[in-house]
Amino acid sequence: MARIFKVLGLGLVIAAIVWLVTIWQWQNAERDIGMGDIVLQLLVLPLLLTGGLLAGIWGVQRLRTSVADSAAMPGIRAPTPGEQAAEASLSAEAQAQRQASAWVLAEAVHLPAGVDSDTAWSSLQAGVVRPDLDAHLQDLEGLPVFTARVPDIDLDDWLLAHGELAHPDEGGLPPAVLRALALVEAPLHRVLDVLSGLHADHAQGQASSDLAFHAPALEEQSVGKAHLAGVAHPMSPALAASREARRPRVTVRVLWPSHWQEADRDAATVWLQGQCTVLQDWTTAVSAHAPVWQTNTLTHAEALWSEIDQHLLRWTRESRPELLLILAVDSAIDADRVDHMQAVGELFTALHQTGRVPGEGAAALLLAHPMWPQLQAQVPEAMRLWRPICGRRDKSADAAGRIGCSTLTAVFTELLQRTSPSPEGLVVVSDADHRASRTGELYETLQDVLPDLDPVQQVTRVGEACGDLGVARALVPTALACAALRASEQAQRVAVATLVQSSHERVVVALSPMPPLQAVPDAA
């Protein structure tokens, strides 16, 4: 359809030029103009010129294509058996990387829409949550601003229950930092509750099998050697290395806002680690490595998915049981933050409706290695998280003029090729907000790649209800996508978390339910 419009537009331009030139010539000519002249010069001539120009463009394109093909293939020969084997090996590795995934064992959020993912998802579907005028915050003109505040957070009451933290008036952390800690506390404990019930019995069973396998070798080592009664045989290096390779490992990735002071981020991390006694007890119980904490800041929230992608790729090469606990939290419900947003032209006001609405929220994800032992029996409600697909726009989405969707279309197309979902079973959860640039890009992309999708029923824009979530937006759509899968009644269902808030970065992540556990037939 677009190509037809281009051809019609070209024909109209040529016809207009021909008509202008012809009419000018007729005005200067000293002769009568007949019907034949009108038909020939005003109708036939524009058609001939348009057809000739289109034929010329088509010929040049064909010529360029043939030249490029000739340059790309100077000679063709049959591949040798060695080359065929290498190509097959590379193809298998590339296919494994394309299908890299992890299991989402638990997800949790704390948003203006709800204190957990299921409640928040139901509120978003009902449309009962919207930003409102804030009674405590004003812009530089003294007018109240629209915010998406979490209603159940009262900082004074929360500090009374947490005596280890001082009030801001008594030299404690800034209010925005304390609100973030209050927001992230509940999601952290929800995912830790799931982690505390996770075990690695399969790995322990394998260790027992290995011990039986290495028993003859141990006996051989003991022949001719005197051992005191009651002293166990020494463990073979192979068995020790095998057990060490199967010790679980946990990485905790915390995403703090980059605009915080470094001392505030360090203090928040220390407090967060103090809340993770359950994690410490679990690592001791399963003989796991000590948790590795990562708290470095990112230039943009979407970069977190590049880190997650590297974890997924590494898990395709390593079989060690591993968990990745991710936390992200942010709060712009703060007078200084609102003043800064307005100073840089990013605050939504009556005179600047392309700005962002200050919001706040927290989210947590617990990801497991795809080969975690007996995971299907332990957490049957786990969701499969496919490898994220990231892209970067050439033109800023905040620039003047038309905002194209080629980047988002490209990453969406690749995702659909990997997952092949049915249109009726697809749900899209995006961080898009009220801004036409983000909504238009998202809907135009879906119209191009999924024309049968119903945007009213199958697309949810979290940012429209919860405002700008800061760095928390990196995880919130994914956590809510898990809730969407649980709420769906479709047999073949896939949820796609889509990040479009950034001016340049675009990320899509697909999730699908774990297949039902197959019954194991009794041994004869």
Coordinates of N, CA and C in Angstrom, one line a residue, residues 299-511:
T299 N 24.0 3.7 32.6 CA 23.7 5.0 31.9 C 22.2 5.1 31.5
H300 N 21.6 3.9 31.3 CA 20.2 3.9 31.1 C 19.7 2.5 31.6
A301 N 18.4 2.5 32.0 CA 17.8 1.3 32.6 C 17.8 0.1 31.7
E302 N 17.7 0.4 30.4 CA 17.6 -0.7 29.4 C 18.9 -1.5 29.3
A303 N 20.0 -0.9 29.7 CA 21.3 -1.7 29.7 C 21.3 -2.9 30.6
L304 N 20.4 -2.9 31.6 CA 20.3 -4.1 32.5 C 20.0 -5.4 31.7
W305 N 19.3 -5.2 30.6 CA 18.9 -6.4 29.8 C 20.1 -6.9 29.0
S306 N 21.1 -6.1 28.7 CA 22.3 -6.5 28.1 C 23.1 -7.4 29.0
E307 N 23.1 -7.0 30.3 CA 23.7 -7.8 31.3 C 23.0 -9.2 31.5
I308 N 21.7 -9.1 31.5 CA 21.0 -10.4 31.7 C 21.2 -11.3 30.5
D309 N 21.3 -10.7 29.3 CA 21.6 -11.5 28.1 C 22.9 -12.2 28.2
Q310 N 24.0 -11.5 28.8 CA 25.3 -12.2 28.9 C 25.2 -13.3 29.9
H311 N 24.4 -13.2 31.0 CA 24.1 -14.3 31.9 C 23.5 -15.5 31.1
L312 N 22.5 -15.2 30.3 CA 21.8 -16.3 29.6 C 22.8 -17.0 28.6
L313 N 23.6 -16.2 28.0 CA 24.6 -16.9 27.0 C 25.6 -17.7 27.8
R314 N 26.0 -17.2 28.9 CA 27.0 -18.0 29.7 C 26.4 -19.3 30.2
W315 N 25.1 -19.2 30.6 CA 24.4 -20.4 31.1 C 24.3 -21.5 30.0
T316 N 24.3 -21.1 28.7 CA 24.3 -22.1 27.7 C 25.6 -22.9 27.6
R317 N 26.7 -22.3 28.1 CA 28.0 -23.0 28.1 C 28.3 -23.7 29.4
E318 N 27.7 -23.3 30.5 CA 28.0 -23.8 31.8 C 26.8 -24.5 32.4
S319 N 27.1 -25.6 33.1 CA 26.0 -26.4 33.7 C 25.8 -26.2 35.2
R320 N 26.7 -25.3 35.8 CA 26.6 -25.1 37.2 C 25.2 -24.5 37.6
P321 N 24.5 -25.0 38.6 CA 23.2 -24.4 39.0 C 23.5 -23.0 39.5
E322 N 22.7 -22.1 39.0 CA 23.0 -20.6 39.3 C 21.7 -19.9 39.4
L323 N 21.6 -18.9 40.3 CA 20.4 -18.1 40.4 C 20.9 -16.6 40.2
L324 N 20.0 -15.8 39.7 CA 20.2 -14.4 39.5 C 19.0 -13.7 40.1
L325 N 19.3 -12.9 41.2 CA 18.3 -12.2 41.9 C 18.5 -10.7 41.5
I326 N 17.4 -10.1 40.9 CA 17.6 -8.7 40.3 C 16.5 -7.9 41.0
L327 N 17.0 -6.7 41.5 CA 16.2 -5.7 42.1 C 16.4 -4.4 41.5
A328 N 15.3 -3.6 41.3 CA 15.3 -2.3 40.7 C 14.3 -1.4 41.4
V329 N 14.7 -0.2 41.8 CA 13.8 0.6 42.5 C 14.1 2.1 42.2
D330 N 13.1 2.9 42.2 CA 13.3 4.4 42.0 C 12.1 5.1 42.5
S331 N 12.3 6.4 42.9 CA 11.2 7.2 43.3 C 11.5 8.7 42.9
A332 N 10.6 9.2 42.2 CA 10.7 10.7 41.8 C 9.7 11.5 42.6
I333 N 9.1 10.9 43.7 CA 8.1 11.6 44.5 C 9.0 12.4 45.6
D334 N 9.6 13.4 45.1 CA 10.5 14.2 45.9 C 10.6 15.6 45.3
A335 N 10.6 16.6 46.2 CA 10.5 18.0 45.7 C 11.7 18.4 44.9
D336 N 12.9 17.9 45.3 CA 14.1 18.2 44.6 C 14.1 17.6 43.2
R337 N 13.6 16.3 43.2 CA 13.6 15.6 41.9 C 12.6 16.3 40.9
V338 N 11.4 16.8 41.4 CA 10.4 17.4 40.6 C 11.0 18.7 40.1
D339 N 11.7 19.5 40.9 CA 12.3 20.7 40.5 C 13.4 20.5 39.4
H340 N 14.1 19.4 39.5 CA 15.1 19.1 38.5 C 14.5 18.7 37.2
M341 N 13.4 17.9 37.2 CA 12.7 17.5 36.0 C 12.2 18.7 35.3
Q342 N 11.6 19.7 36.0 CA 11.1 20.9 35.4 C 12.2 21.7 34.8
A343 N 13.3 21.8 35.5 CA 14.4 22.6 35.1 C 15.0 22.2 33.7
V344 N 15.0 20.8 33.5 CA 15.5 20.3 32.3 C 14.4 20.0 31.2
G345 N 13.2 20.5 31.5 CA 12.1 20.4 30.5 C 11.5 19.0 30.4
E346 N 11.6 18.2 31.5 CA 11.1 16.8 31.4 C 9.8 16.6 32.3
L347 N 9.3 17.7 32.9 CA 8.2 17.5 33.8 C 6.9 17.7 33.1
F348 N 5.9 16.9 33.3 CA 4.6 17.1 32.7 C 3.8 18.2 33.4
T349 N 3.5 19.2 32.7 CA 2.7 20.4 33.2 C 1.6 20.7 32.2
A350 N 0.7 21.7 32.6 CA -0.3 22.1 31.7 C 0.2 22.7 30.4
L351 N 1.4 23.3 30.5 CA 2.0 24.0 29.3 C 3.1 23.1 28.6
H352 N 3.4 22.0 29.2 CA 4.4 21.1 28.7 C 3.9 19.6 28.8
Q353 N 2.9 19.3 28.0 CA 2.3 18.0 28.1 C 3.0 16.8 27.5
T354 N 4.2 17.1 26.9 CA 5.1 16.0 26.4 C 6.1 15.6 27.4
G355 N 6.0 16.2 28.6 CA 6.9 15.8 29.7 C 6.5 14.5 30.4
R356 N 7.2 14.1 31.4 CA 7.0 12.8 32.1 C 6.3 13.1 33.4
V357 N 5.5 12.2 33.8 CA 4.8 12.3 35.1 C 5.7 11.5 36.2
P358 N 6.1 12.2 37.3 CA 6.9 11.6 38.3 C 6.2 10.4 38.9
G359 N 6.8 9.3 39.0 CA 6.3 8.1 39.6 C 7.3 7.4 40.5
E360 N 6.9 6.2 41.0 CA 7.8 5.5 41.8 C 7.4 4.0 41.8
G361 N 8.3 3.1 42.1 CA 8.0 1.7 42.1 C 9.2 0.9 42.3
A362 N 9.0 -0.4 42.6 CA 10.1 -1.3 42.7 C 9.7 -2.7 42.1
A363 N 10.7 -3.4 41.7 CA 10.4 -4.7 41.1 C 11.5 -5.7 41.4
A364 N 11.2 -7.0 41.5 CA 12.3 -8.0 41.7 C 12.0 -9.2 40.8
L365 N 13.0 -9.8 40.3 CA 13.0 -11.0 39.6 C 14.0 -12.0 40.1
L366 N 13.6 -13.3 40.2 CA 14.5 -14.4 40.6 C 14.6 -15.3 39.4
L367 N 15.7 -15.3 38.7 CA 16.0 -16.2 37.6 C 16.8 -17.4 37.9
A368 N 16.6 -18.5 37.3 CA 17.3 -19.7 37.5 C 17.9 -20.2 36.2
H369 N 19.0 -20.9 36.4 CA 19.7 -21.6 35.2 C 18.6 -22.5 34.6
P370 N 18.6 -22.6 33.3 CA 17.6 -23.5 32.6 C 17.7 -25.0 33.0
M371 N 18.9 -25.4 33.5 CA 19.1 -26.8 33.9 C 19.1 -27.0 35.4
W372 N 18.5 -26.1 36.1 CA 18.4 -26.2 37.6 C 17.8 -27.5 37.9
P373 N 18.3 -28.3 38.9 CA 17.8 -29.7 39.2 C 16.4 -29.7 39.7
Q374 N 15.6 -30.5 39.1 CA 14.2 -30.8 39.4 C 13.4 -29.5 39.6
L375 N 13.6 -28.6 38.7 CA 12.9 -27.3 38.8 C 11.5 -27.4 38.5
Q376 N 11.1 -28.2 37.6 CA 9.7 -28.4 37.2 C 8.9 -28.9 38.3
A377 N 9.4 -29.8 39.1 CA 8.7 -30.3 40.3 C 8.7 -29.3 41.4
Q378 N 9.7 -28.5 41.6 CA 9.8 -27.6 42.7 C 8.9 -26.3 42.5
V379 N 9.1 -25.8 41.3 CA 8.3 -24.5 41.0 C 7.6 -24.7 39.7
P380 N 6.5 -25.4 39.7 CA 5.8 -25.7 38.4 C 5.2 -24.4 37.8
E381 N 5.0 -23.4 38.6 CA 4.4 -22.1 38.0 C 5.5 -21.2 37.5
A382 N 6.7 -21.7 37.3 CA 7.8 -20.8 36.8 C 7.5 -20.5 35.3
M383 N 8.0 -19.3 34.9 CA 7.9 -18.8 33.5 C 9.2 -18.9 32.8
R384 N 9.1 -19.2 31.5 CA 10.3 -19.2 30.7 C 10.6 -17.8 30.2
L385 N 11.7 -17.3 30.5 CA 12.2 -16.0 30.0 C 13.1 -16.2 28.8
W386 N 12.7 -15.8 27.6 CA 13.5 -16.0 26.5 C 14.6 -14.9 26.4
R387 N 15.6 -15.1 25.6 CA 16.7 -14.2 25.5 C 16.2 -12.8 25.0
P388 N 16.5 -11.7 25.7 CA 16.0 -10.4 25.4 C 16.7 -9.9 24.0
I389 N 15.9 -9.1 23.3 CA 16.4 -8.5 22.1 C 16.4 -7.0 22.2
C390 N 17.6 -6.4 22.0 CA 17.8 -5.0 22.2 C 18.1 -4.3 20.9
G391 N 17.7 -3.1 20.8 CA 18.0 -2.2 19.6 C 18.1 -0.8 20.0
R392 N 18.7 0.0 19.1 CA 18.9 1.4 19.4 C 18.5 2.2 18.2
R393 N 17.6 3.2 18.5 CA 17.1 4.1 17.4 C 18.2 5.0 16.9
D394 N 18.2 5.4 15.6 CA 19.1 6.4 15.1 C 18.7 7.8 15.5
K395 N 17.4 8.0 15.4 CA 16.8 9.3 15.7 C 16.1 9.3 17.1
S396 N 16.3 10.3 17.9 CA 15.7 10.3 19.2 C 14.2 10.3 19.0
A397 N 13.5 9.6 19.9 CA 12.0 9.6 19.9 C 11.5 10.9 20.4
D398 N 12.3 11.8 21.0 CA 11.8 13.1 21.4 C 12.1 14.2 20.4
A399 N 12.7 13.9 19.3 CA 13.0 14.9 18.2 C 11.8 15.3 17.5
A400 N 11.9 16.5 16.9 CA 10.7 17.0 16.2 C 10.5 16.2 14.9
G401 N 9.3 16.2 14.4 CA 8.9 15.5 13.2 C 8.4 14.1 13.5
R402 N 8.2 13.4 12.4 CA 7.6 12.1 12.5 C 8.6 11.1 13.2
I403 N 8.0 10.3 14.1 CA 8.8 9.3 14.8 C 8.6 7.9 14.2
G404 N 9.6 7.4 13.5 CA 9.5 6.1 12.8 C 9.6 5.0 13.8
C405 N 9.3 3.8 13.3 CA 9.2 2.6 14.2 C 10.1 1.5 13.7
S406 N 11.1 1.8 12.8 CA 11.8 0.7 12.2 C 12.6 -0.1 13.2
T407 N 13.2 0.5 14.2 CA 14.0 -0.2 15.2 C 13.2 -1.1 16.0
L408 N 12.0 -0.6 16.5 CA 11.2 -1.5 17.3 C 10.6 -2.6 16.4
T409 N 10.3 -2.3 15.2 CA 9.7 -3.3 14.3 C 10.8 -4.4 14.1
A410 N 12.0 -4.1 13.9 CA 13.1 -5.0 13.7 C 13.2 -6.0 14.9
V411 N 13.3 -5.4 16.1 CA 13.4 -6.3 17.3 C 12.2 -7.2 17.5
F412 N 11.0 -6.6 17.2 CA 9.8 -7.4 17.4 C 9.7 -8.5 16.4
T413 N 10.1 -8.2 15.2 CA 10.1 -9.3 14.1 C 11.0 -10.4 14.5
E414 N 12.2 -10.1 15.0 CA 13.2 -11.2 15.5 C 12.6 -12.0 16.6
L415 N 11.9 -11.3 17.5 CA 11.3 -12.0 18.7 C 10.2 -13.0 18.2
L416 N 9.4 -12.5 17.2 CA 8.3 -13.4 16.7 C 8.9 -14.6 16.0
Q417 N 10.0 -14.4 15.3 CA 10.6 -15.5 14.6 C 11.1 -16.6 15.6
R418 N 11.5 -16.2 16.8 CA 12.0 -17.1 17.8 C 10.9 -17.8 18.5
T419 N 9.8 -17.1 18.9 CA 8.8 -17.7 19.7 C 7.6 -18.2 19.0
S420 N 7.3 -17.6 17.8 CA 6.2 -18.0 17.0 C 4.8 -18.1 17.7
P421 N 4.4 -17.0 18.4 CA 3.2 -17.1 19.2 C 2.0 -16.9 18.3
S422 N 0.8 -17.4 18.8 CA -0.4 -17.1 18.1 C -0.9 -15.8 18.4
P423 N -1.5 -15.0 17.5 CA -1.9 -13.6 17.8 C -2.9 -13.6 18.9
E424 N -3.9 -14.5 19.0 CA -4.9 -14.4 20.0 C -4.4 -14.7 21.4
G425 N -3.2 -15.4 21.5 CA -2.6 -15.7 22.8 C -1.5 -14.8 23.2
L426 N -1.3 -13.7 22.5 CA -0.2 -12.8 22.8 C -0.7 -11.6 23.6
V427 N 0.1 -11.2 24.6 CA -0.2 -10.1 25.5 C 1.1 -9.2 25.5
V428 N 0.9 -7.9 25.2 CA 2.0 -7.0 25.2 C 1.9 -6.1 26.4
V429 N 3.0 -6.0 27.2 CA 3.1 -5.2 28.4 C 4.2 -4.2 28.2
S430 N 3.9 -2.9 28.1 CA 4.9 -1.9 27.8 C 5.0 -0.9 28.8
D431 N 6.1 -0.2 28.9 CA 6.3 0.9 29.8 C 5.9 2.2 29.2
A432 N 5.2 2.2 28.0 CA 4.8 3.4 27.3 C 3.8 4.2 28.2
D433 N 3.9 5.5 28.1 CA 3.1 6.4 28.9 C 2.1 7.2 28.0
H434 N 1.7 8.4 28.5 CA 0.7 9.2 27.8 C 1.3 9.9 26.5
R435 N 2.6 9.9 26.3 CA 3.2 10.6 25.2 C 2.9 10.0 23.9
A436 N 2.5 10.8 22.9 CA 2.1 10.2 21.6 C 3.2 9.6 20.9
S437 N 4.5 10.1 21.2 CA 5.6 9.6 20.5 C 5.8 8.1 20.8
R438 N 5.7 7.8 22.1 CA 5.9 6.4 22.6 C 4.7 5.5 22.2
T439 N 3.5 6.0 22.4 CA 2.3 5.2 22.1 C 2.2 4.9 20.6
G440 N 2.5 6.0 19.8 CA 2.4 5.9 18.3 C 3.4 4.9 17.8
E441 N 4.6 4.9 18.3 CA 5.7 4.0 17.9 C 5.3 2.6 18.2
L442 N 4.8 2.3 19.4 CA 4.4 1.0 19.8 C 3.2 0.5 18.9
Y443 N 2.2 1.2 18.8 CA 1.0 0.8 18.0 C 1.3 0.6 16.5
E444 N 2.1 1.5 16.0 CA 2.5 1.4 14.6 C 3.3 0.1 14.3
T445 N 4.2 -0.2 15.3 CA 5.0 -1.5 15.2 C 4.0 -2.7 15.2
L446 N 3.1 -2.7 16.2 CA 2.2 -3.8 16.3 C 1.3 -4.0 15.1
Q447 N 0.9 -2.9 14.5 CA 0.1 -2.9 13.3 C 0.9 -3.5 12.1
D448 N 2.2 -3.3 12.1 CA 3.0 -3.8 11.0 C 3.3 -5.3 11.2
V449 N 3.7 -5.7 12.4 CA 4.1 -7.1 12.6 C 3.0 -8.0 13.1
L450 N 2.0 -7.5 13.7 CA 0.8 -8.3 14.2 C -0.5 -7.6 13.9
P451 N -0.9 -7.5 12.6 CA -2.1 -6.8 12.2 C -3.4 -7.4 12.9
D452 N -3.3 -8.6 13.3 CA -4.5 -9.2 13.9 C -4.6 -9.0 15.4
L453 N -3.6 -8.3 16.0 CA -3.7 -8.1 17.4 C -4.7 -7.0 17.8
D454 N -5.4 -7.2 18.8 CA -6.4 -6.2 19.3 C -5.6 -5.3 20.3
P455 N -5.3 -4.0 20.0 CA -4.5 -3.2 20.9 C -5.3 -2.8 22.2
V456 N -6.6 -2.8 22.1 CA -7.4 -2.4 23.3 C -7.4 -3.6 24.3
Q457 N -7.5 -4.8 23.9 CA -7.5 -5.9 24.8 C -6.2 -6.6 25.1
Q458 N -5.2 -6.4 24.2 CA -4.0 -7.2 24.3 C -2.8 -6.3 24.6
V459 N -2.9 -5.1 24.7 CA -1.8 -4.2 25.0 C -2.0 -3.4 26.3
T460 N -1.1 -3.4 27.2 CA -1.2 -2.6 28.4 C 0.0 -1.7 28.5
R461 N -0.3 -0.4 28.8 CA 0.7 0.6 28.9 C 0.9 1.0 30.4
V462 N 1.9 0.5 31.0 CA 2.1 0.7 32.5 C 2.4 2.1 32.8
G463 N 3.1 2.8 31.9 CA 3.5 4.2 32.2 C 2.3 5.1 32.2
E464 N 1.3 4.8 31.5 CA 0.1 5.6 31.5 C -0.6 5.7 32.9
A465 N -0.5 4.6 33.6 CA -1.1 4.6 35.0 C -0.1 4.9 36.1
C466 N 1.2 4.5 35.9 CA 2.1 4.5 37.0 C 3.2 5.6 36.8
G467 N 3.1 6.4 35.7 CA 4.0 7.4 35.4 C 5.4 6.9 35.1
D468 N 6.4 7.8 35.2 CA 7.8 7.4 34.9 C 8.4 6.7 36.2
L469 N 8.7 5.4 36.0 CA 9.2 4.6 37.1 C 10.7 4.6 37.2
G470 N 11.4 5.5 36.5 CA 12.9 5.5 36.6 C 13.5 4.2 36.2
V471 N 14.5 3.8 36.9 CA 15.2 2.6 36.6 C 14.4 1.3 36.9
A472 N 13.3 1.5 37.7 CA 12.4 0.3 38.0 C 11.7 -0.1 36.7
R473 N 11.6 0.7 35.7 CA 10.9 0.3 34.5 C 11.6 -0.8 33.8
A474 N 12.9 -1.0 34.1 CA 13.6 -2.1 33.4 C 13.0 -3.5 33.8
L475 N 12.4 -3.6 35.0 CA 11.9 -4.9 35.4 C 10.3 -5.0 35.5
V476 N 9.7 -3.8 35.7 CA 8.2 -3.8 36.0 C 7.5 -4.5 34.8
P477 N 7.6 -4.1 33.5 CA 6.9 -4.8 32.5 C 7.0 -6.3 32.5
T478 N 8.3 -6.8 32.8 CA 8.5 -8.2 32.8 C 7.8 -8.9 33.9
A479 N 7.8 -8.3 35.1 CA 7.1 -8.9 36.2 C 5.6 -8.9 36.0
L480 N 5.1 -7.8 35.4 CA 3.7 -7.8 35.1 C 3.3 -8.8 34.0
A481 N 4.2 -9.0 33.1 CA 4.0 -10.0 32.0 C 3.8 -11.4 32.6
C482 N 4.5 -11.7 33.7 CA 4.3 -13.0 34.4 C 2.9 -13.1 35.0
A483 N 2.4 -12.0 35.6 CA 1.1 -12.0 36.1 C 0.0 -12.1 35.0
A484 N 0.3 -11.5 33.8 CA -0.6 -11.6 32.7 C -0.7 -13.0 32.2
L485 N 0.4 -13.8 32.2 CA 0.4 -15.2 31.8 C -0.5 -16.0 32.8
R486 N -0.3 -15.7 34.1 CA -1.1 -16.5 35.0 C -2.6 -16.2 34.9
A487 N -2.9 -14.9 34.5 CA -4.3 -14.5 34.4 C -5.0 -15.0 33.1
S488 N -4.2 -15.3 32.1 CA -4.7 -15.7 30.8 C -5.3 -17.1 30.8
E489 N -6.3 -17.3 30.0 CA -6.9 -18.6 29.9 C -6.5 -19.2 28.5
Q490 N -5.7 -18.6 27.7 CA -5.3 -19.1 26.4 C -4.4 -20.3 26.7
A491 N -4.5 -21.3 25.9 CA -3.7 -22.5 26.0 C -2.3 -22.2 25.5
Q492 N -2.1 -21.6 24.4 CA -0.8 -21.2 23.8 C -0.7 -19.7 24.0
R493 N 0.0 -19.3 25.1 CA 0.1 -17.9 25.4 C 1.5 -17.4 25.6
V494 N 1.8 -16.2 25.2 CA 3.1 -15.6 25.3 C 2.9 -14.2 25.6
A495 N 3.7 -13.7 26.6 CA 3.6 -12.3 27.0 C 4.9 -11.6 26.5
V496 N 4.9 -10.4 26.1 CA 6.0 -9.7 25.6 C 6.2 -8.4 26.4
A497 N 7.2 -8.3 27.1 CA 7.5 -7.0 27.8 C 8.3 -6.1 26.9
T498 N 7.8 -4.9 26.7 CA 8.4 -4.0 25.7 C 8.8 -2.7 26.4
L499 N 10.0 -2.2 26.2 CA 10.5 -1.0 26.8 C 10.7 0.0 25.7
V500 N 10.0 1.1 25.8 CA 10.0 2.2 24.8 C 10.2 3.6 25.4
Q501 N 10.3 3.7 26.8 CA 10.4 5.0 27.4 C 11.6 5.7 27.0
S502 N 12.8 5.1 26.8 CA 14.0 5.7 26.5 C 13.9 6.5 25.2
S503 N 14.7 7.5 25.0 CA 14.7 8.2 23.8 C 15.3 7.4 22.6
H504 N 16.2 6.5 22.9 CA 16.9 5.7 21.9 C 16.8 4.2 22.0
E505 N 16.8 3.7 23.3 CA 16.9 2.2 23.5 C 15.6 1.6 23.4
R506 N 15.6 0.4 22.8 CA 14.4 -0.4 22.7 C 14.7 -1.9 23.0
V507 N 13.9 -2.5 23.9 CA 14.1 -3.8 24.4 C 12.7 -4.6 24.3
V508 N 12.7 -5.8 23.9 CA 11.6 -6.7 24.0 C 12.0 -8.0 24.6
V509 N 11.2 -8.5 25.5 CA 11.5 -9.8 26.2 C 10.2 -10.6 26.1
A510 N 10.4 -11.9 25.7 CA 9.2 -12.8 25.6 C 9.2 -13.7 26.8
L511 N 8.0 -14.0 27.3 CA 7.9 -15.0 28.4 C 6.7 -16.0 28.0

